[in-house]
mmCIF file of C-alpha atoms in Angstrom:
data_model
loop_
_atom_site.group_PDB
_atom_site.id
_atom_site.type_symbol
_atom_site.label_atom_id
_atom_site.label_comp_id
_atom_site.label_asym_id
_atom_site.label_seq_id
_atom_site.Cartn_x
_atom_site.Cartn_y
_atom_site.Cartn_z
ATOM 1 C CA MET A 233 70.419 129.640 104.804
ATOM 2 C CA ALA A 234 73.353 129.558 107.186
ATOM 3 C CA THR A 235 76.290 127.311 106.325
ATOM 4 C CA PRO A 236 76.953 124.649 108.996
ATOM 5 C CA PRO A 237 80.332 125.074 110.729
ATOM 6 C CA LEU A 238 83.184 122.775 109.828
ATOM 7 C CA THR A 239 84.971 120.826 112.514
ATOM 8 C CA PRO A 240 88.740 121.456 112.821
ATOM 9 C CA ARG A 241 89.671 117.930 111.835
ATOM 10 C CA MET A 242 87.829 118.314 108.525
ATOM 11 C CA LEU A 243 89.653 121.488 107.513
ATOM 12 C CA ILE A 244 92.533 121.437 105.051
ATOM 13 C CA PRO A 245 94.982 124.381 105.150
ATOM 14 C CA THR A 246 93.903 126.765 102.394
ATOM 15 C CA THR A 247 97.297 128.463 102.278
ATOM 16 C CA LEU A 248 98.879 125.480 100.552
ATOM 17 C CA PRO A 249 99.056 126.073 96.770
ATOM 18 C CA PRO A 250 98.120 123.389 94.233
ATOM 19 C CA LEU A 251 100.869 120.800 93.846
ATOM 20 C CA GLY A 252 102.940 121.466 90.767
ATOM 21 C CA SER A 253 101.151 124.730 89.957
ATOM 22 C CA PRO A 254 103.272 126.788 87.516
ATOM 23 C CA ARG A 255 101.725 130.149 88.401
ATOM 24 C CA SER A 256 104.634 131.357 90.475
ATOM 25 C CA LYS A 257 107.975 130.267 91.812
ATOM 26 C CA GLU A 258 106.572 130.112 95.326
ATOM 27 C CA SER A 259 103.650 127.915 94.271
ATOM 28 C CA THR A 260 105.980 125.220 92.913
ATOM 29 C CA VAL A 261 107.565 124.643 96.343
ATOM 30 C CA ARG A 262 106.266 121.415 97.824
ATOM 31 C CA PRO A 263 105.700 121.173 101.578
ATOM 32 C CA GLU A 264 108.526 119.732 103.631
ATOM 33 C CA ILE A 265 107.940 116.074 104.489
ATOM 34 C CA THR A 266 108.010 115.782 108.299
ATOM 35 C CA LEU A 267 106.277 112.399 108.575
ATOM 36 C CA GLU A 268 107.805 110.092 111.161
ATOM 37 C CA GLN A 269 109.207 106.623 110.587
ATOM 38 C CA PRO A 270 106.756 103.912 111.686
ATOM 39 C CA SER A 271 107.799 101.859 114.703
ATOM 40 C CA GLY A 272 109.952 98.852 113.900
ATOM 41 C CA LYS A 273 110.526 100.023 110.317
ATOM 42 C CA THR A 274 113.861 98.897 108.969
ATOM 43 C CA LYS A 275 115.576 99.990 105.815
ATOM 44 C CA SER A 276 114.889 97.656 102.925
ATOM 45 C CA THR A 277 117.883 96.027 101.273
ATOM 46 C CA GLY A 278 115.984 93.931 98.755
ATOM 47 C CA SER A 279 116.739 95.695 95.488
ATOM 48 C CA LYS A 280 115.567 92.582 93.632
ATOM 49 C CA SER A 281 112.178 92.875 95.357
ATOM 50 C CA ASN A 282 111.924 96.566 94.457
ATOM 51 C CA LYS A 283 112.677 95.796 90.807
ATOM 52 C CA LEU A 284 109.955 93.132 90.837
ATOM 53 C CA LEU A 285 107.442 95.616 92.272
ATOM 54 C CA ARG A 286 108.282 98.160 89.560
ATOM 55 C CA ARG A 287 107.933 95.518 86.840
ATOM 56 C CA VAL A 288 104.576 94.311 88.178
ATOM 57 C CA ARG A 289 103.291 97.867 88.482
ATOM 58 C CA SER A 290 104.317 98.606 84.892
ATOM 59 C CA VAL A 291 102.305 95.616 83.660
ATOM 60 C CA PHE A 292 99.392 96.522 85.950
ATOM 61 C CA ARG A 293 99.108 100.030 84.501
ATOM 62 C CA SER A 294 98.613 98.534 81.034
ATOM 63 C CA LEU A 295 95.470 96.721 82.212
ATOM 64 C CA PRO A 296 92.016 98.336 81.840
ATOM 65 C CA ILE A 297 90.307 100.058 84.760
ATOM 66 C CA MET A 298 87.294 98.097 85.981
ATOM 67 C CA SER A 299 84.014 99.725 87.040
ATOM 68 C CA PRO A 300 82.319 97.093 89.215
ATOM 69 C CA MET A 301 79.057 97.553 91.060
ATOM 70 C CA CYS A 302 80.436 97.644 94.587
ATOM 71 C CA LYS A 303 77.104 97.876 96.406
ATOM 72 C CA PHE A 304 75.774 94.988 98.465
ATOM 73 C CA PRO A 305 72.373 93.836 97.209
ATOM 74 C CA GLY A 306 70.963 93.967 100.708
ATOM 75 C CA GLY A 307 71.608 95.479 104.102
ATOM 76 C CA GLY A 308 73.046 92.322 105.603
ATOM 77 C CA GLY A 309 76.588 91.443 106.440
ATOM 78 C CA THR A 310 78.634 91.346 109.600
ATOM 79 C CA ARG A 311 79.021 94.715 111.257
ATOM 80 C CA VAL A 312 81.632 95.881 113.729
ATOM 81 C CA HIS A 313 80.098 96.679 117.093
ATOM 82 C CA GLU A 314 81.249 99.219 119.718
ATOM 83 C CA ASN A 315 83.635 100.740 117.178
ATOM 84 C CA HIS A 316 86.270 98.114 117.908
ATOM 85 C CA VAL A 317 87.344 94.710 116.617
ATOM 86 C CA HIS A 318 88.557 92.206 119.186
ATOM 87 C CA GLY A 319 92.270 91.602 118.724
ATOM 88 C CA GLY A 320 92.597 94.442 116.226
ATOM 89 C CA THR A 321 95.230 97.171 116.021
ATOM 90 C CA ARG A 322 94.082 100.677 115.150
ATOM 91 C CA VAL A 323 95.744 102.311 112.141
ATOM 92 C CA THR A 324 94.951 105.208 109.806
ATOM 93 C CA GLY A 325 93.702 104.467 106.291
ATOM 94 C CA THR A 326 93.390 106.953 103.410
ATOM 95 C CA LEU A 327 91.646 106.363 100.084
ATOM 96 C CA PHE A 328 92.768 108.905 97.494
ATOM 97 C CA GLY A 329 93.154 109.525 93.786
ATOM 98 C CA TYR A 330 91.853 111.498 90.827
ATOM 99 C CA ARG A 331 88.194 110.781 90.118
ATOM 100 C CA LYS A 332 88.660 108.785 86.891
ATOM 101 C CA THR A 333 91.941 107.080 87.753
ATOM 102 C CA ARG A 334 92.727 104.054 89.915
ATOM 103 C CA VAL A 335 92.134 104.468 93.619
ATOM 104 C CA ASN A 336 95.078 104.331 96.030
ATOM 105 C CA ILE A 337 94.924 103.171 99.638
ATOM 106 C CA ALA A 338 97.604 104.213 102.123
ATOM 107 C CA ILE A 339 97.871 102.642 105.591
ATOM 108 C CA GLN A 340 99.756 104.506 108.333
ATOM 109 C CA GLU A 341 100.322 103.830 112.022
ATOM 110 C CA THR A 342 99.200 107.419 112.675
ATOM 111 C CA PRO A 343 98.338 110.396 110.427
ATOM 112 C CA ARG A 344 101.816 111.794 111.165
ATOM 113 C CA SER A 345 103.830 108.716 110.159
ATOM 114 C CA LEU A 346 105.100 107.434 106.824
ATOM 115 C CA PRO A 347 102.876 104.867 105.073
ATOM 116 C CA ILE A 348 103.522 101.235 105.968
ATOM 117 C CA LEU A 349 101.456 100.031 103.003
ATOM 118 C CA VAL A 350 100.359 101.634 99.706
ATOM 119 C CA LEU A 351 97.969 99.793 97.381
ATOM 120 C CA GLU A 352 96.767 100.650 93.892
ATOM 121 C CA LEU A 353 93.465 99.032 92.852
ATOM 122 C CA ALA A 354 91.923 98.740 89.375
ATOM 123 C CA ILE A 355 88.766 100.594 90.466
ATOM 124 C CA PRO A 356 88.127 104.284 89.663
ATOM 125 C CA THR A 357 88.376 106.505 92.735
ATOM 126 C CA ALA A 358 84.996 108.177 92.145
ATOM 127 C CA LYS A 359 83.260 104.802 91.766
ATOM 128 C CA LEU A 360 84.591 103.384 95.010
ATOM 129 C CA LEU A 361 83.829 106.535 97.034
ATOM 130 C CA GLN A 362 80.338 106.705 95.539
ATOM 131 C CA ASP A 363 79.590 103.096 96.501
ATOM 132 C CA LEU A 364 80.991 103.646 99.988
ATOM 133 C CA GLY A 365 78.397 106.360 100.471
ATOM 134 C CA VAL A 366 75.448 104.046 99.832
ATOM 135 C CA GLY A 367 76.345 100.656 101.247
ATOM 136 C CA LEU A 368 78.818 98.059 102.428
ATOM 137 C CA VAL A 369 81.930 97.458 100.340
ATOM 138 C CA ARG A 370 84.089 94.396 100.771
ATOM 139 C CA ILE A 371 87.340 94.105 98.866
ATOM 140 C CA ALA A 372 89.166 90.774 98.708
ATOM 141 C CA LEU A 373 92.757 90.578 97.496
ATOM 142 C CA GLU A 374 93.812 87.002 96.715
ATOM 143 C CA CYS A 375 97.131 85.488 95.709
ATOM 144 C CA GLU A 376 98.437 81.941 95.421
ATOM 145 C CA LYS A 377 100.489 80.188 98.060
ATOM 146 C CA ARG A 378 104.069 79.497 97.091
ATOM 147 C CA PRO A 379 105.967 77.049 99.344
ATOM 148 C CA SER A 380 109.260 78.735 98.454
ATOM 149 C CA GLU A 381 108.075 82.024 99.987
ATOM 150 C CA ARG A 382 106.603 80.936 103.307
ATOM 151 C CA THR A 383 108.403 83.769 105.081
ATOM 152 C CA THR A 384 106.809 86.500 102.908
ATOM 153 C CA LYS A 385 104.150 88.498 104.736
ATOM 154 C CA ILE A 386 100.780 88.515 103.033
ATOM 155 C CA VAL A 387 100.838 92.308 102.578
ATOM 156 C CA ASP A 388 104.310 92.089 100.992
ATOM 157 C CA GLU A 389 103.046 90.132 97.996
ATOM 158 C CA PRO A 390 103.501 92.231 94.814
ATOM 159 C CA ILE A 391 100.124 91.578 93.147
ATOM 160 C CA TRP A 392 96.680 90.170 94.008
ATOM 161 C CA ALA A 393 93.506 89.235 92.163
ATOM 162 C CA LEU A 394 90.906 91.852 93.150
ATOM 163 C CA TYR A 395 87.286 91.088 94.044
ATOM 164 C CA CYS A 396 84.753 93.773 94.972
ATOM 165 C CA ASN A 397 81.758 92.303 96.809
ATOM 166 C CA GLY A 398 82.461 88.947 95.197
ATOM 167 C CA LYS A 399 82.873 90.252 91.644
ATOM 168 C CA LYS A 400 86.239 89.948 89.868
ATOM 169 C CA SER A 401 87.438 93.508 89.330
ATOM 170 C CA GLY A 402 90.953 93.234 87.931
ATOM 171 C CA TYR A 403 94.074 93.387 90.071
ATOM 172 C CA GLY A 404 95.596 95.190 93.008
ATOM 173 C CA VAL A 405 99.297 95.885 93.478
ATOM 174 C CA LYS A 406 101.512 96.998 96.300
ATOM 175 C CA ARG A 407 103.862 99.852 95.449
ATOM 176 C CA GLN A 408 106.397 102.084 97.098
ATOM 177 C CA PRO A 409 105.121 105.550 98.143
ATOM 178 C CA THR A 410 105.798 108.152 95.441
ATOM 179 C CA GLU A 411 106.761 111.762 96.072
ATOM 180 C CA GLU A 412 103.176 112.824 95.396
ATOM 181 C CA ASP A 413 101.875 110.182 97.844
ATOM 182 C CA LEU A 414 104.093 111.624 100.571
ATOM 183 C CA VAL A 415 102.995 115.183 99.778
ATOM 184 C CA VAL A 416 99.355 114.126 100.078
ATOM 185 C CA MET A 417 100.042 112.424 103.427
ATOM 186 C CA GLN A 418 101.903 115.523 104.592
ATOM 187 C CA MET A 419 98.999 117.808 103.645
ATOM 188 C CA LEU A 420 96.665 115.537 105.614
ATOM 189 C CA HIS A 421 98.923 115.025 108.626
ATOM 190 C CA ALA A 422 96.562 117.016 110.887
ATOM 191 C CA VAL A 423 93.428 115.203 109.669
ATOM 192 C CA SER A 424 92.411 112.146 111.681
ATOM 193 C CA MET A 425 89.101 111.523 109.881
ATOM 194 C CA GLY A 426 87.227 113.177 107.041
ATOM 195 C CA ALA A 427 86.745 113.442 103.286
ATOM 196 C CA GLY A 428 87.214 116.142 100.660
ATOM 197 C CA VAL A 429 89.436 117.284 97.812
ATOM 198 C CA LEU A 430 92.974 118.586 97.577
ATOM 199 C CA PRO A 431 93.910 121.247 94.981
ATOM 200 C CA VAL A 432 96.457 119.189 93.058
ATOM 201 C CA ASN A 433 97.621 120.399 89.656
ATOM 202 C CA SER A 434 97.790 117.356 87.359
ATOM 203 C CA GLY A 435 100.037 119.008 84.791
ATOM 204 C CA GLY A 436 97.345 119.596 82.196
ATOM 205 C CA GLY A 437 96.150 115.990 82.217
ATOM 206 C CA GLY A 438 92.571 117.026 82.868
ATOM 207 C CA GLU A 439 92.273 114.829 85.963
ATOM 208 C CA GLY A 440 91.006 117.630 88.235
ATOM 209 C CA ASP A 441 91.251 117.736 92.005
ATOM 210 C CA LEU A 442 92.487 114.814 94.054
ATOM 211 C CA THR A 443 89.718 113.252 96.154
ATOM 212 C CA TYR A 444 90.394 111.620 99.531
ATOM 213 C CA MET A 445 88.649 109.839 102.393
ATOM 214 C CA ARG A 446 90.420 109.155 105.696
ATOM 215 C CA ALA A 447 89.238 106.997 108.597
ATOM 216 C CA HIS A 448 90.412 104.742 111.389
ATOM 217 C CA PHE A 449 90.927 101.105 110.434
ATOM 218 C CA GLU A 450 91.255 98.035 112.643
ATOM 219 C CA ARG A 451 93.976 95.670 111.447
ATOM 220 C CA VAL A 452 93.382 92.006 112.292
ATOM 221 C CA ILE A 453 95.956 89.310 111.502
ATOM 222 C CA GLY A 454 94.142 85.985 111.196
ATOM 223 C CA SER A 455 97.120 83.855 110.200
ATOM 224 C CA ARG A 456 100.243 83.917 108.045
ATOM 225 C CA ASP A 457 97.944 83.754 105.012
ATOM 226 C CA SER A 458 95.177 86.180 106.004
ATOM 227 C CA GLU A 459 94.970 89.772 107.159
ATOM 228 C CA THR A 460 91.986 92.136 107.279
ATOM 229 C CA TYR A 461 91.480 95.895 107.572
ATOM 230 C CA TYR A 462 88.080 97.126 108.808
ATOM 231 C CA MET A 463 87.152 100.783 108.333
ATOM 232 C CA MET A 464 85.577 102.057 111.568
ATOM 233 C CA ASN A 465 82.497 104.295 111.681
ATOM 234 C CA PRO A 466 82.816 107.215 114.146
ATOM 235 C CA ASP A 467 79.360 106.498 115.615
ATOM 236 C CA GLY A 468 79.557 102.731 115.249
ATOM 237 C CA ASN A 469 76.153 102.592 113.534
ATOM 238 C CA SER A 470 75.974 104.402 110.201
ATOM 239 C CA GLY A 471 78.055 105.914 107.422
ATOM 240 C CA PRO A 472 80.446 104.274 104.965
ATOM 241 C CA GLU A 473 81.917 100.898 105.833
ATOM 242 C CA LEU A 474 84.780 99.142 104.071
ATOM 243 C CA SER A 475 86.542 95.841 104.686
ATOM 244 C CA ILE A 476 89.754 94.824 102.911
ATOM 245 C CA PHE A 477 90.712 91.139 103.058
ATOM 246 C CA PHE A 478 94.164 89.824 102.115
ATOM 247 C CA VAL A 479 94.109 86.065 101.510
ATOM 248 C CA ARG A 480 96.601 83.497 100.226
ATOM 249 C CA VAL A 481 94.861 80.468 98.759
#
């Protein structure tokens, strides 16, 4: 049986060696990061905020990984029509991680720009990608309102309670992009949409290849206390669909 051809946007360069592979001196060289600065991005001067993020992430990693059933019980739910959300801004979203570890979500203005948001959720990567393949997935990230921080953007909060299709599933945290995050984004800089694996050497940790899914998202800002990212289907009718809601309550 003939193998169906792959489209160019789905291909990953096969000449890139596994990240961190010790087989040769050449294979340990990481690709040069050529990602562009997002528009309007200013250098952060809040070292206190960065310390808080690191402290929250340290606590978060000590929490157990949840394995919720992220499939809707029925085929209902609001769908996005004509592959566009009124008032939305198109961005690039990438879900990635090792199969049994927490899933990461990176949001970029374009596939060739640095991430403007990186989230780490207490859901195994394989579980979330599996559920995306069979039904709607809605993720809600909730945090409490604090009058003293009215100027803080909703996506700049350090930690949220995580709900997957209405079920409490642990926590989600915002973190700064790591070196490995940037390498992954660099390897995918020519991919606008698609899914697959990257040959990442995990240093003997037994985590295997790094799985990813990339798609266009529509970003909709409802208010100071709400923001939503809708994953867009290429055909507007079928395929995986994901909505991520940020809410301050």
